[in-house]
């Protein structure tokens, strides 16, 4: 699944959340979050965890139409 890294970063910034804090909230390792931010992709299950950790809908962090 393609992740919009800009949206992910913006949501983290709005919540003053570091990758470590997102890791704790989502259950996704900090290393995985770093990889996702670099590659812009992850499994659907991981995207759902990230969205849950940010308290948003998964549609808020995925790239649409690409």
PDB file of C-alpha atoms in Angstrom:
ATOM      1  CA  UNK A   1       0.000   0.000   0.000  1.00  0.00           C
ATOM      2  CA  UNK A   2       1.347   3.424  -0.924  1.00  0.00           C
ATOM      3  CA  UNK A   3       1.637   5.831   1.975  1.00  0.00           C
ATOM      4  CA  UNK A   4       1.634   9.600   1.523  1.00  0.00           C
ATOM      5  CA  UNK A   5       4.738  10.390   3.542  1.00  0.00           C
ATOM      6  CA  UNK A   6       3.924  14.102   3.537  1.00  0.00           C
ATOM      7  CA  UNK A   7       0.543  13.431   5.166  1.00  0.00           C
ATOM      8  CA  UNK A   8       2.113  11.024   7.638  1.00  0.00           C
ATOM      9  CA  UNK A   9       4.756  13.584   8.600  1.00  0.00           C
ATOM     10  CA  UNK A  10       2.161  16.353   8.849  1.00  0.00           C
ATOM     11  CA  UNK A  11      -0.077  14.306  11.141  1.00  0.00           C
ATOM     12  CA  UNK A  12       2.903  13.410  13.323  1.00  0.00           C
ATOM     13  CA  UNK A  13       3.942  17.080  13.491  1.00  0.00           C
ATOM     14  CA  UNK A  14       0.415  18.221  14.358  1.00  0.00           C
ATOM     15  CA  UNK A  15       0.474  15.803  17.276  1.00  0.00           C
ATOM     16  CA  UNK A  16       4.087  16.672  18.218  1.00  0.00           C
ATOM     17  CA  UNK A  17       4.777  12.969  17.805  1.00  0.00           C
ATOM     18  CA  UNK A  18       8.169  11.423  17.140  1.00  0.00           C
ATOM     19  CA  UNK A  19       8.679   8.141  15.313  1.00  0.00           C
ATOM     20  CA  UNK A  20       9.347   6.554  18.700  1.00  0.00           C
ATOM     21  CA  UNK A  21       6.047   7.808  20.082  1.00  0.00           C
ATOM     22  CA  UNK A  22       4.181   6.662  16.964  1.00  0.00           C
ATOM     23  CA  UNK A  23       5.841   3.291  17.394  1.00  0.00           C
ATOM     24  CA  UNK A  24       4.515   2.994  20.935  1.00  0.00           C
ATOM     25  CA  UNK A  25       1.017   4.121  19.931  1.00  0.00           C
ATOM     26  CA  UNK A  26       0.766   1.933  16.825  1.00  0.00           C
ATOM     27  CA  UNK A  27       2.740  -1.191  17.673  1.00  0.00           C
ATOM     28  CA  UNK A  28       4.897  -0.699  14.546  1.00  0.00           C
ATOM     29  CA  UNK A  29       8.644  -0.701  15.188  1.00  0.00           C
ATOM     30  CA  UNK A  30      10.535   2.555  14.888  1.00  0.00           C
ATOM     31  CA  UNK A  31      12.760   0.964  12.233  1.00  0.00           C
ATOM     32  CA  UNK A  32       9.681  -0.018  10.203  1.00  0.00           C
ATOM     33  CA  UNK A  33       8.327   3.516  10.461  1.00  0.00           C
ATOM     34  CA  UNK A  34      11.652   4.837   9.183  1.00  0.00           C
ATOM     35  CA  UNK A  35      11.569   2.391   6.274  1.00  0.00           C
ATOM     36  CA  UNK A  36       7.975   3.321   5.438  1.00  0.00           C
ATOM     37  CA  UNK A  37       8.879   7.010   5.444  1.00  0.00           C
ATOM     38  CA  UNK A  38      11.786   6.286   3.092  1.00  0.00           C
ATOM     39  CA  UNK A  39      10.047   3.877   0.701  1.00  0.00           C
ATOM     40  CA  UNK A  40       6.519   5.214   0.945  1.00  0.00           C
ATOM     41  CA  UNK A  41       4.981   1.753   1.079  1.00  0.00           C
ATOM     42  CA  UNK A  42       3.856  -0.797   3.633  1.00  0.00           C
ATOM     43  CA  UNK A  43       1.439  -3.666   4.124  1.00  0.00           C
ATOM     44  CA  UNK A  44      -2.239  -2.865   4.574  1.00  0.00           C
ATOM     45  CA  UNK A  45      -2.111  -4.234   8.130  1.00  0.00           C
ATOM     46  CA  UNK A  46       0.757  -1.871   8.961  1.00  0.00           C
ATOM     47  CA  UNK A  47      -1.034   1.124   7.438  1.00  0.00           C
ATOM     48  CA  UNK A  48      -4.050   0.344   9.596  1.00  0.00           C
ATOM     49  CA  UNK A  49      -1.849   0.227  12.704  1.00  0.00           C
ATOM     50  CA  UNK A  50      -0.218   3.552  11.834  1.00  0.00           C
ATOM     51  CA  UNK A  51      -3.590   5.192  11.237  1.00  0.00           C
ATOM     52  CA  UNK A  52      -4.842   3.812  14.546  1.00  0.00           C
ATOM     53  CA  UNK A  53      -1.739   5.140  16.315  1.00  0.00           C
ATOM     54  CA  UNK A  54      -2.443   8.580  14.834  1.00  0.00           C
ATOM     55  CA  UNK A  55      -6.193   8.341  15.576  1.00  0.00           C
ATOM     56  CA  UNK A  56      -7.104   8.889  11.925  1.00  0.00           C
ATOM     57  CA  UNK A  57      -8.755   6.887   9.174  1.00  0.00           C
ATOM     58  CA  UNK A  58      -6.336   4.910   7.013  1.00  0.00           C
ATOM     59  CA  UNK A  59      -7.556   6.952   4.014  1.00  0.00           C
ATOM     60  CA  UNK A  60      -5.887   9.970   5.643  1.00  0.00           C
ATOM     61  CA  UNK A  61      -2.398   8.521   5.156  1.00  0.00           C
ATOM     62  CA  UNK A  62      -2.608   6.555   1.907  1.00  0.00           C
ATOM     63  CA  UNK A  63      -1.810   7.880  -1.552  1.00  0.00           C
ATOM     64  CA  UNK A  64      -4.876   7.914  -3.710  1.00  0.00           C
ATOM     65  CA  UNK A  65      -4.840   7.684  -7.490  1.00  0.00           C
ATOM     66  CA  UNK A  66      -1.166   6.836  -7.943  1.00  0.00           C
TER      67      UNK A  66
END
